[in-house]
Short mmCIF file of C-alpha atoms in Angstrom, two decimals:
data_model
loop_
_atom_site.label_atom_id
_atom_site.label_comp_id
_atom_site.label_asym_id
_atom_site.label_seq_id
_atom_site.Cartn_x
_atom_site.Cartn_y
_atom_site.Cartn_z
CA UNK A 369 0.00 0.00 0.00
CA UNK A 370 1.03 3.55 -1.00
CA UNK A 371 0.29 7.19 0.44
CA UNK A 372 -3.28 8.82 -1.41
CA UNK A 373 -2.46 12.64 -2.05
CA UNK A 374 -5.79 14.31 -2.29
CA UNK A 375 -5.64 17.52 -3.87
CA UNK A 376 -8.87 19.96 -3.33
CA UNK A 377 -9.90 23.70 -4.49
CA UNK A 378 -7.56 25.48 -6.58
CA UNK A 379 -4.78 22.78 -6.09
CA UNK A 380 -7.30 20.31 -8.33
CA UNK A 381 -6.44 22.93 -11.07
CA UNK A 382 -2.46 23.47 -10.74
CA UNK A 383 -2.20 19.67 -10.35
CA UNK A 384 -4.57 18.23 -13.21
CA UNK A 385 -5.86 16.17 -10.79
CA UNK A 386 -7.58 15.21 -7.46
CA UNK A 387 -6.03 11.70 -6.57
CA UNK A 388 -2.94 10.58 -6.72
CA UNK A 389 -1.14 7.31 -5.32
CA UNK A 390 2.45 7.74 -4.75
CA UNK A 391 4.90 5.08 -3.36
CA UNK A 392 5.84 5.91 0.31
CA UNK A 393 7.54 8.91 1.42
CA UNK A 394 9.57 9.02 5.10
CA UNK A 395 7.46 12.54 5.92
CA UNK A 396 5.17 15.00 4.80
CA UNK A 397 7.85 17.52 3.96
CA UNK A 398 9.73 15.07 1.43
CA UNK A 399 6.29 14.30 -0.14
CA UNK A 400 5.65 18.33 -0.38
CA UNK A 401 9.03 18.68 -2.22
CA UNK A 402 8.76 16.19 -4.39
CA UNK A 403 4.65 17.88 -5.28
CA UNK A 404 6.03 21.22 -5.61
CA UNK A 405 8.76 19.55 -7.96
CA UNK A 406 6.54 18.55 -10.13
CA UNK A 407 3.94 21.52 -9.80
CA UNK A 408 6.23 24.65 -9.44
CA UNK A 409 3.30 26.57 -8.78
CA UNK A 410 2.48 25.16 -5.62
CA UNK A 411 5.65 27.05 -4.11
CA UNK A 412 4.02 30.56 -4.83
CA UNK A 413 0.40 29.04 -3.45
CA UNK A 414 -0.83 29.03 0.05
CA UNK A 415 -2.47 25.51 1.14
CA UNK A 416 -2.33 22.91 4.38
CA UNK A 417 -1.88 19.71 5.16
CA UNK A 418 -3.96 16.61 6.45
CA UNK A 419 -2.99 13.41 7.54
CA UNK A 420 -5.80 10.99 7.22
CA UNK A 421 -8.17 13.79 8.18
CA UNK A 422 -5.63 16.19 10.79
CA UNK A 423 -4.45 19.15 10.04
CA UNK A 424 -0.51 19.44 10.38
CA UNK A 425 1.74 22.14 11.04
CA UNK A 426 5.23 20.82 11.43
CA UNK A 427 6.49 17.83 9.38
CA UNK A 428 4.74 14.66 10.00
CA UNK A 429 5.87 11.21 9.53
CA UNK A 430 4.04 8.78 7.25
CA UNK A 431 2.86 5.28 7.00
CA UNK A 432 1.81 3.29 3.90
CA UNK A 433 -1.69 3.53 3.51
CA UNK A 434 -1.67 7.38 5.06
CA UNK A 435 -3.90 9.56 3.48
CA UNK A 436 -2.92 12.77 2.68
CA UNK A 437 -4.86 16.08 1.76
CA UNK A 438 -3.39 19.45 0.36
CA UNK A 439 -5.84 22.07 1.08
CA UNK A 440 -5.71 25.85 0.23
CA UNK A 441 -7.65 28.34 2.46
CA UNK A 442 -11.47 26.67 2.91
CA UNK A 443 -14.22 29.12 1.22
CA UNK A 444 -17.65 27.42 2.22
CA UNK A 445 -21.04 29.55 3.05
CA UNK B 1239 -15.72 4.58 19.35
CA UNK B 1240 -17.93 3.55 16.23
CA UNK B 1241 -20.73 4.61 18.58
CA UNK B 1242 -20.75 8.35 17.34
CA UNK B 1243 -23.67 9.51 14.24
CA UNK B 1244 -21.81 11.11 11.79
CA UNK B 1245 -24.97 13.91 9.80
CA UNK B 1246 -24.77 14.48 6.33
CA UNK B 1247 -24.84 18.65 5.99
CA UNK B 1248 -24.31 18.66 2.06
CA UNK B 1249 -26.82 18.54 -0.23
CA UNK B 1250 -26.54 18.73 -4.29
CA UNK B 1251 -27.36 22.23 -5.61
CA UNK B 1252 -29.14 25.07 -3.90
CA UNK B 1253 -31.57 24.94 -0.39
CA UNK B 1254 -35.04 25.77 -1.50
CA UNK B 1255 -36.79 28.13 0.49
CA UNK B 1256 -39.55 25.37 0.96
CA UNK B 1257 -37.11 22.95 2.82
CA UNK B 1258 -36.35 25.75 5.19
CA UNK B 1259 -40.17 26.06 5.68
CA UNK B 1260 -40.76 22.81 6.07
CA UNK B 1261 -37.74 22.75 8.65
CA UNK B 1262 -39.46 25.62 10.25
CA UNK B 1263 -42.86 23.62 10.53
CA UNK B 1264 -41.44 20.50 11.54
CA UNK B 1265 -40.44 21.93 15.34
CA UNK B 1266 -43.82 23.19 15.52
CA UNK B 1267 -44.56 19.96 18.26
CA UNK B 1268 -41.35 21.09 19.81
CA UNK B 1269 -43.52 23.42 22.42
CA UNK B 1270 -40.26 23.93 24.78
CA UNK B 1271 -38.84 25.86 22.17
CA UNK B 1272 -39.06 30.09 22.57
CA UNK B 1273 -36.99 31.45 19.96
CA UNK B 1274 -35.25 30.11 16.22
CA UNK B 1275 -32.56 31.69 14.90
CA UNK B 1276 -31.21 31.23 11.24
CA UNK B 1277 -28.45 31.89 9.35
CA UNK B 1278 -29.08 31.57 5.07
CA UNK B 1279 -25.76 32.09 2.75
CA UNK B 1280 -27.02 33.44 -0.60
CA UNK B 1281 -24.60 33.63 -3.43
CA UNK B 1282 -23.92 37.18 -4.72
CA UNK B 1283 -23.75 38.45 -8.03
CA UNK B 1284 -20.14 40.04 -7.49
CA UNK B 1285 -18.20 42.42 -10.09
CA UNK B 1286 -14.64 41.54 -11.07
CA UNK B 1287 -13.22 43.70 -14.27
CA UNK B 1288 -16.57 44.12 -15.34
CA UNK B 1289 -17.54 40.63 -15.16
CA UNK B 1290 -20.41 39.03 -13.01
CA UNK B 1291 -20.51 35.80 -10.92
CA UNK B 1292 -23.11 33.78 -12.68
CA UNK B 1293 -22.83 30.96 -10.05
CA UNK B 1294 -20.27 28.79 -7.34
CA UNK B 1295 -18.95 25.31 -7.45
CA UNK B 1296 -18.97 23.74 -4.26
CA UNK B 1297 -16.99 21.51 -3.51
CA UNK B 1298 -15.67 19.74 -0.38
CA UNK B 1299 -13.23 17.18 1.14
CA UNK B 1300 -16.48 15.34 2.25
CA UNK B 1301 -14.89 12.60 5.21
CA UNK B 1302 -13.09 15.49 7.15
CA UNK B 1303 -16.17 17.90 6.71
CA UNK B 1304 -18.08 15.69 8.57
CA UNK B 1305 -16.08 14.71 11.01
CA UNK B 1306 -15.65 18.35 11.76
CA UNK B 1307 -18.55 19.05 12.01
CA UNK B 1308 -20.00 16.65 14.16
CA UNK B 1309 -16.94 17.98 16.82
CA UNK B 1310 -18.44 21.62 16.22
CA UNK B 1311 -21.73 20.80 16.76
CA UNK B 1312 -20.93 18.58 20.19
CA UNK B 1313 -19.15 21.69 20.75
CA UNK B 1314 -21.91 24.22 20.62
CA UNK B 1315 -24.37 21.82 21.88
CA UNK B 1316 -22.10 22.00 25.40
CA UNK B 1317 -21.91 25.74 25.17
CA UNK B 1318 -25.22 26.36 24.71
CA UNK B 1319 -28.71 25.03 25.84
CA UNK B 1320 -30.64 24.44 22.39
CA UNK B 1321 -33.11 22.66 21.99
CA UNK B 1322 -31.73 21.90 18.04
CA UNK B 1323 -29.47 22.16 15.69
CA UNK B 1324 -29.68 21.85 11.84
CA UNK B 1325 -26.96 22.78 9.21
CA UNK B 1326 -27.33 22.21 5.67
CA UNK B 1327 -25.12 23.14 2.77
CA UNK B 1328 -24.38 23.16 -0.92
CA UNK B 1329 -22.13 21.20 -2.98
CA UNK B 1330 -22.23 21.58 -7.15
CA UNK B 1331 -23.38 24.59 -8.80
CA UNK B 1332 -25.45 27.41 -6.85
CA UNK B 1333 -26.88 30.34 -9.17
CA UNK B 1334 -26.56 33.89 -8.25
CA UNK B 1335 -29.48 34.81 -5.55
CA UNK B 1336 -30.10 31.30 -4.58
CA UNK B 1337 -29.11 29.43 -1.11
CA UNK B 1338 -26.26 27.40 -0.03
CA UNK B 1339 -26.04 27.56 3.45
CA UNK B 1340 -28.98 27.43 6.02
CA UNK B 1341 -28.16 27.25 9.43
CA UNK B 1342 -30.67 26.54 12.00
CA UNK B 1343 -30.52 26.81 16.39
CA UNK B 1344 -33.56 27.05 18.48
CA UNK B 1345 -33.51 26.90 22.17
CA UNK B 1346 -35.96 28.10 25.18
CA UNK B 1347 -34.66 31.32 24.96
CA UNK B 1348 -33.83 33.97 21.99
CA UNK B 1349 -29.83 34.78 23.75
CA UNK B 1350 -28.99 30.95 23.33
CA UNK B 1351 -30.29 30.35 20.18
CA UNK B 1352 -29.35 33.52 18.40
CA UNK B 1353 -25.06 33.24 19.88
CA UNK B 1354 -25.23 29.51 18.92
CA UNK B 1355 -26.41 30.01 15.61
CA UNK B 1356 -23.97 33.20 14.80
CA UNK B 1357 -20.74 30.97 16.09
CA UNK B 1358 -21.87 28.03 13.95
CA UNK B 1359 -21.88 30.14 10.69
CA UNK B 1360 -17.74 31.23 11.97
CA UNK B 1361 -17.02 28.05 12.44
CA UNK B 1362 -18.83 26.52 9.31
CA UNK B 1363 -16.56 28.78 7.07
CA UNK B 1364 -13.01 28.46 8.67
CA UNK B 1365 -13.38 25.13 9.82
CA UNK B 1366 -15.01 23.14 7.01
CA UNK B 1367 -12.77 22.08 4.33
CA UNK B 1368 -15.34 23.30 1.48
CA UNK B 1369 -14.36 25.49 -1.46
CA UNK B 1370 -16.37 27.41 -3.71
CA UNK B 1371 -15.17 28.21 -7.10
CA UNK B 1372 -17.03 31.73 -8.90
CA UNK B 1373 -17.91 30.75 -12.25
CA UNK B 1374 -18.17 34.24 -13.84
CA UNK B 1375 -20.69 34.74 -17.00
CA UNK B 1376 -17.85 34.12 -19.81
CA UNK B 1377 -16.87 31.40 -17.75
CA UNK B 1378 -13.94 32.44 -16.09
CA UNK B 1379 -13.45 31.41 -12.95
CA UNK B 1380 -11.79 32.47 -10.04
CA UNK B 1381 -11.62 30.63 -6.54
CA UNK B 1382 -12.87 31.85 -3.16
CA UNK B 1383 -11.28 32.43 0.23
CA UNK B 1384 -13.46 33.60 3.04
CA UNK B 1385 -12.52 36.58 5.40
CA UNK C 505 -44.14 65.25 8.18
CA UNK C 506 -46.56 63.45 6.59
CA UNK C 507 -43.93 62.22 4.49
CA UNK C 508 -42.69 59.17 6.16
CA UNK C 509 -44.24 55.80 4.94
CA UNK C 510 -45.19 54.25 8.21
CA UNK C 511 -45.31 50.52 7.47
CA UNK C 512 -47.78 47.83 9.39
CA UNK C 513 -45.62 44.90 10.83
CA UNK C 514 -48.74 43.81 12.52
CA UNK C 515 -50.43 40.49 11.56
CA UNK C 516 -53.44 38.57 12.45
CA UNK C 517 -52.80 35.23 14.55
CA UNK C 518 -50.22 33.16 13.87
CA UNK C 519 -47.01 33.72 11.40
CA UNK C 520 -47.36 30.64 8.40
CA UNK C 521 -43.89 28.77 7.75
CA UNK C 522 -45.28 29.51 3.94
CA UNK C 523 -45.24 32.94 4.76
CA UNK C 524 -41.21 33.01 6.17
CA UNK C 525 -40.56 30.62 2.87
CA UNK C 526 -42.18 33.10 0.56
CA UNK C 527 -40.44 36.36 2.04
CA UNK C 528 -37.03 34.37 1.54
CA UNK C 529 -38.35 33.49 -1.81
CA UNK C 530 -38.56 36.98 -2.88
CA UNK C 531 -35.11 37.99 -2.50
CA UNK C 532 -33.26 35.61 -4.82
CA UNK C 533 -33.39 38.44 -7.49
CA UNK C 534 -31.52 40.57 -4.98
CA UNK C 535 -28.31 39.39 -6.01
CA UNK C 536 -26.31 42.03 -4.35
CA UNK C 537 -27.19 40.31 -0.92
CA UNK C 538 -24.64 37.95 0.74
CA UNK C 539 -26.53 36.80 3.97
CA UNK C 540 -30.18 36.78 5.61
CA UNK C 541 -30.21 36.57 9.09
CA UNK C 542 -33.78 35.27 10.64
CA UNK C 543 -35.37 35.44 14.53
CA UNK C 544 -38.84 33.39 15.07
CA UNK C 545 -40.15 33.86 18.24
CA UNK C 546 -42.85 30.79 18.88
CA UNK C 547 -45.23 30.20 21.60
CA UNK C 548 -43.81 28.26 23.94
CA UNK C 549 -45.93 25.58 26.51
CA UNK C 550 -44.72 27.38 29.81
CA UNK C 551 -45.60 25.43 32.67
CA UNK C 552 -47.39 27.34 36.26
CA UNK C 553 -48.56 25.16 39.12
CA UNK C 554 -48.94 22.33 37.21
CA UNK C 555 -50.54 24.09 34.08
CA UNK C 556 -49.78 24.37 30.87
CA UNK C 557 -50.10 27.62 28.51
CA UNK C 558 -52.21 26.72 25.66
CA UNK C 559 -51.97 30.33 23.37
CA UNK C 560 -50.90 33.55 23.73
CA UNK C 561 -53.58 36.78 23.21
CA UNK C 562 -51.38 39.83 21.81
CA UNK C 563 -52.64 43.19 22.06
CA UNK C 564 -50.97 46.20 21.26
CA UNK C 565 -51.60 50.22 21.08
CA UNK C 566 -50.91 50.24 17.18
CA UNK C 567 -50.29 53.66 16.50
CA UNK C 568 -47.54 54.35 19.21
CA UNK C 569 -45.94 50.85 17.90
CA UNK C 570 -45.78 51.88 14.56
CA UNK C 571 -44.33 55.14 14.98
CA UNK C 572 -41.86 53.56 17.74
CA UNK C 573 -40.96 50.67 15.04
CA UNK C 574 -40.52 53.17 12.23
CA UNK C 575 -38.01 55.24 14.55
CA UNK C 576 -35.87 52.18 15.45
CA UNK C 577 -36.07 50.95 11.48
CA UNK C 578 -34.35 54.34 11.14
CA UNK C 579 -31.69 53.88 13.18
CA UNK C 580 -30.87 50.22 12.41
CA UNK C 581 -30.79 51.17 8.83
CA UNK C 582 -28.38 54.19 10.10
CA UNK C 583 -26.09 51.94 11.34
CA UNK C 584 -25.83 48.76 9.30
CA UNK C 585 -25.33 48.07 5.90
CA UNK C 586 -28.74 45.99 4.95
CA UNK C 587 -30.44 45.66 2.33
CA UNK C 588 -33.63 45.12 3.53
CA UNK C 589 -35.13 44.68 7.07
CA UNK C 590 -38.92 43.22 7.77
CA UNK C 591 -40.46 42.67 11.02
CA UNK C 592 -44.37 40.67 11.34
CA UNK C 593 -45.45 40.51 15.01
CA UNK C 594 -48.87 38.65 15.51
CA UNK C 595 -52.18 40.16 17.18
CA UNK C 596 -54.93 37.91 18.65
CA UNK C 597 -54.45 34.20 19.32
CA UNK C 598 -51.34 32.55 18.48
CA UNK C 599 -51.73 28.60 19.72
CA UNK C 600 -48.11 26.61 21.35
CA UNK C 601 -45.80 26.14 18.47
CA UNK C 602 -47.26 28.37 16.47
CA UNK C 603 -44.87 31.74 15.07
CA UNK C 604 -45.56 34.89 16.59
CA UNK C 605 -42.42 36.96 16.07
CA UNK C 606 -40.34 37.22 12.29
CA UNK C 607 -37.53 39.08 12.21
CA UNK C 608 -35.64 39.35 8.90
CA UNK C 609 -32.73 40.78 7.82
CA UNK C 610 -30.46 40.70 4.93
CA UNK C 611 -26.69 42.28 3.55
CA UNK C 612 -24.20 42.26 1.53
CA UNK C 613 -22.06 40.52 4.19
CA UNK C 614 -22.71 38.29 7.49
CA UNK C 615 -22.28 40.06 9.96
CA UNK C 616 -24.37 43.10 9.11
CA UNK C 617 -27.02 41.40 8.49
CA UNK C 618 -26.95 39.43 11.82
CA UNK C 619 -26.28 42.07 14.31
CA UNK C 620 -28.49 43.70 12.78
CA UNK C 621 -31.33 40.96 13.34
CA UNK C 622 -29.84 40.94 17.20
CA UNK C 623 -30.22 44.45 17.65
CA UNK C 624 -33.71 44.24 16.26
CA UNK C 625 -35.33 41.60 17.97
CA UNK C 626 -34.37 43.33 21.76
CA UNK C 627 -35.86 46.65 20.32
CA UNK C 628 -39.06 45.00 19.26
CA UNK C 629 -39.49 43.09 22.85
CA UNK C 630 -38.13 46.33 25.00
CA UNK C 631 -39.56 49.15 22.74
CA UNK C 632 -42.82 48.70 21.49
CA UNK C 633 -46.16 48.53 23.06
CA UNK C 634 -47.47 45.12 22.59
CA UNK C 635 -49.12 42.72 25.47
CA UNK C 636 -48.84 38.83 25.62
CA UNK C 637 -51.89 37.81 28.16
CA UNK C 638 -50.83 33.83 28.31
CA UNK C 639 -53.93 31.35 28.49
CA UNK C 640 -53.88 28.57 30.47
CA UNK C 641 -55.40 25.48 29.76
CA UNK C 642 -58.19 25.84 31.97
CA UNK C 643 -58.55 29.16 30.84
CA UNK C 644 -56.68 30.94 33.42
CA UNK C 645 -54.80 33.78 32.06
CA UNK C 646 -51.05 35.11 32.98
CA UNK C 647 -49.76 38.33 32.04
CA UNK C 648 -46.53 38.36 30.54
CA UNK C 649 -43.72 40.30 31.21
CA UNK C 650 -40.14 40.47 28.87
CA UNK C 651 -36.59 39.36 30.56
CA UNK D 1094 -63.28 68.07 23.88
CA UNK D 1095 -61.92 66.00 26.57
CA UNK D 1096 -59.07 63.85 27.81
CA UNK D 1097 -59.21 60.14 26.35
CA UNK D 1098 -57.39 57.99 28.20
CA UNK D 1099 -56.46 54.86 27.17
CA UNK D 1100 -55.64 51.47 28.80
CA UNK D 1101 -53.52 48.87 28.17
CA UNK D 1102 -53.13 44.67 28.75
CA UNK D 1103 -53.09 44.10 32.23
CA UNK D 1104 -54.90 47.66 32.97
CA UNK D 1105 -57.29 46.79 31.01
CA UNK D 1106 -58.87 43.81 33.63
CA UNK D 1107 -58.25 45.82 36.12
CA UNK D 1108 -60.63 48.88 34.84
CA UNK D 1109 -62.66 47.19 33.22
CA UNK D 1110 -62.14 49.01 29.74
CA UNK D 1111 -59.85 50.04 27.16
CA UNK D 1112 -60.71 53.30 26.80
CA UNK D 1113 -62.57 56.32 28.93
CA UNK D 1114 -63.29 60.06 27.87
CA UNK D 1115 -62.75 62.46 30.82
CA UNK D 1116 -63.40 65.64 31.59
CA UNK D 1117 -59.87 68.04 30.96
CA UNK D 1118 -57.42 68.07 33.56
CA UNK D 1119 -54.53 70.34 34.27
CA UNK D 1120 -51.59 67.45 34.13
CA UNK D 1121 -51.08 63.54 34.68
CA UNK D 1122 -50.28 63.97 38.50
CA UNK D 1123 -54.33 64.75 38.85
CA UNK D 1124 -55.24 62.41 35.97
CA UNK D 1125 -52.85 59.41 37.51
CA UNK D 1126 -54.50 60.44 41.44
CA UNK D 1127 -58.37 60.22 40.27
CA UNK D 1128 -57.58 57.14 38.44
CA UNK D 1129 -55.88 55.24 41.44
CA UNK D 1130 -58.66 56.86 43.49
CA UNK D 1131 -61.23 55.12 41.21
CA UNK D 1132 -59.19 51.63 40.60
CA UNK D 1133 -57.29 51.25 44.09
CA UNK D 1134 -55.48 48.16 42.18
CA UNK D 1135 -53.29 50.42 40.08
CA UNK D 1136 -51.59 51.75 42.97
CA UNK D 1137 -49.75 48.27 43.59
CA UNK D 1138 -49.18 48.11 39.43
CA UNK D 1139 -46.32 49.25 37.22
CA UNK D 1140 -47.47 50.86 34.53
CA UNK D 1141 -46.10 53.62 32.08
CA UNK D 1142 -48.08 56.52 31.00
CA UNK D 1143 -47.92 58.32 27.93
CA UNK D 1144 -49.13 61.46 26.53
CA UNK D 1145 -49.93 61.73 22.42
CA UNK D 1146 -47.78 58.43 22.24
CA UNK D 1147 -44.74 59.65 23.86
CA UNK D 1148 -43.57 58.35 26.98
CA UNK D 1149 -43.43 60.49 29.98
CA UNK D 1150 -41.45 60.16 32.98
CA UNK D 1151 -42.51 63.06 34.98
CA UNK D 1152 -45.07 64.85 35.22
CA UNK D 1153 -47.08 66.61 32.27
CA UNK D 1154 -49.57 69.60 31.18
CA UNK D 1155 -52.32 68.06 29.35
CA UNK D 1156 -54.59 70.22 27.04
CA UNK D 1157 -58.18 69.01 25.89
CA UNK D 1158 -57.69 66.50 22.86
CA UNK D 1159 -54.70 64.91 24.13
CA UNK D 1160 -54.75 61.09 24.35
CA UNK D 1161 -52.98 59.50 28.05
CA UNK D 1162 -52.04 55.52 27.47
CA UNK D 1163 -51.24 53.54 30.69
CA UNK D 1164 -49.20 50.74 29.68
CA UNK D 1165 -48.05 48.14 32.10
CA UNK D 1166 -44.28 46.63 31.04
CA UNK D 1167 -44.37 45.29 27.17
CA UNK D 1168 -44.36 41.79 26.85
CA UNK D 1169 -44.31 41.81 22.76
CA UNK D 1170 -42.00 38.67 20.81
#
């Protein structure tokens, strides 16, 4: 089993896409370089992170089969 | 553990103004109720370069929406002594002057029901991983962020 | 003088959830407005030495209301940025559960609109002349006073 | 013309009517003492009084064709 990147809001449209399965990554902060590797414009765009459904604010470690969300400031209502 | 009943708040496309009605009528029997207080969201026909917002695009990270709300909504039902507590809101495409968020607190007294209901509607928009995308009338579009 | 349109919030029995539906209804063409804030007051089944209230018999001295609910229209308009502000309060019977208070008001933004509605609803109850005379179920009667 | 005086919710039991014509009086004071001379029970109730719908907290000159409201507290809502 891999890590799930969800990508939601904007980030659906820099990316091309809203699910992706990766192979695993040590921590959240090597997965985020490797995403803003491939989608330079994440670097210049403002979003968080969620580990199978928590927010995060430091690096986080991962497990195989983690689920991860990038999320760029919520606009609901 | 397990035990917990996750609601459903989204629905597909706008809130008719007969649902609230009929959510209105349905605490009729409730007869320990005093006071209702509700919050609506109506989308807004906003000017960018001359353009207007025909519509928004909701759309939402549905598992951790939930989740989040059901710990807001233990929350305010601790803070506050309500009798109820309904929240619906929209995911797909809203029109310009139609509803996508109705929020909905009643509770013996109007001071309860009228704080609970106006932290709900803070909460619902910088807690709730939802994101609404303006679809302007050439079709441009430009994303949302709430303030 | 003379000049002023003096509107009449004042309805006969009961407030119809068709009635609230229909008044949100009518502002979808609106499309400048951002948020509707609602207050429903409704009769609630107070309990008194073992009795229950059945209905509540509102009287009021209509012209002083009016003028007094024109003035504070005035001033809430002064101060907040709505769009539009209406306010029904029932006469005569209104039964347990039944609406006897709709307060509704809407803006560009959220939190116009609902302070606005706050503001409102303690004006109405503090400011105008208007009697509840609670009726028991055997017929007893209570006079009400506001908190 | 007279003085109409009206009364309000809870007055109104306790006079027995909503509304009574009287003959003119110099000010409130003398209106408010004939009334609590004729209904002893509004001496032990609160009650407001206006004069041409304005309230009045002290008291007032009243000229023939003025209106006088008692009003106990609102209850409206």
């Amino acid at each position: 089993m891999a890590i799930t990147v969800y990508f939601f809001g904007s980030l659906v449209d820099i990316t091309g896409q809203s699910k992706k399965e990766l192979n695993s990554f040590s921590d959240t902060d090597a997965l985020n370089l490797l995403l803003q590797k491939d989608y330079p414009t994440l670097i210049s765009t403002k979003y968080f992170i969620a580990v199978n459904q928590q927010m995060i604010k430091t690096n986080h470690e991962l497990n195989n089969g983690d689920i991860v969300a990038l999320m760029p400031p919520f606009s609901g209502g | 553990m397990g035990e917990k009943k996750i609601k459903n708040i989204f629905v597909e496309g706008a809130i008719s103004s007969q649902k609230i009605a009929d959510s209105i009528q349905s605490h009729a029997s409730k007869t320990n109720i005093g006071a209702h207080s509700i919050f609506l969201g109506q989308v807004r026909a906003d000017e960018k370069d001359g353009k207007q917002v025909a519509s928004i695009e909701y759309t939402c990270y549905q598992d951790m929406a939930l989740e989040k709300m059901h710990e807001i909504r233990e929350s305010i039902f601790a803070k506050y002594e309500l009798t109820c507590m309904h929240v619906y809101h929209s995911l797909g495409n809203v029109m310009v002057g139609e509803i996508c968020l109705f929020v909905f607190t009643s509770s013996k007294h109007r001071k309860m029901a009228i704080d609970a209901c106006s932290e709900l509607v803070e909460a619902i928009k910088f807690e709730l991983p939802i994101w609404g995308k303006e679809i302007y009338q050439d079709q441009t579009i430009v994303w949302k962020e709430n303030k």
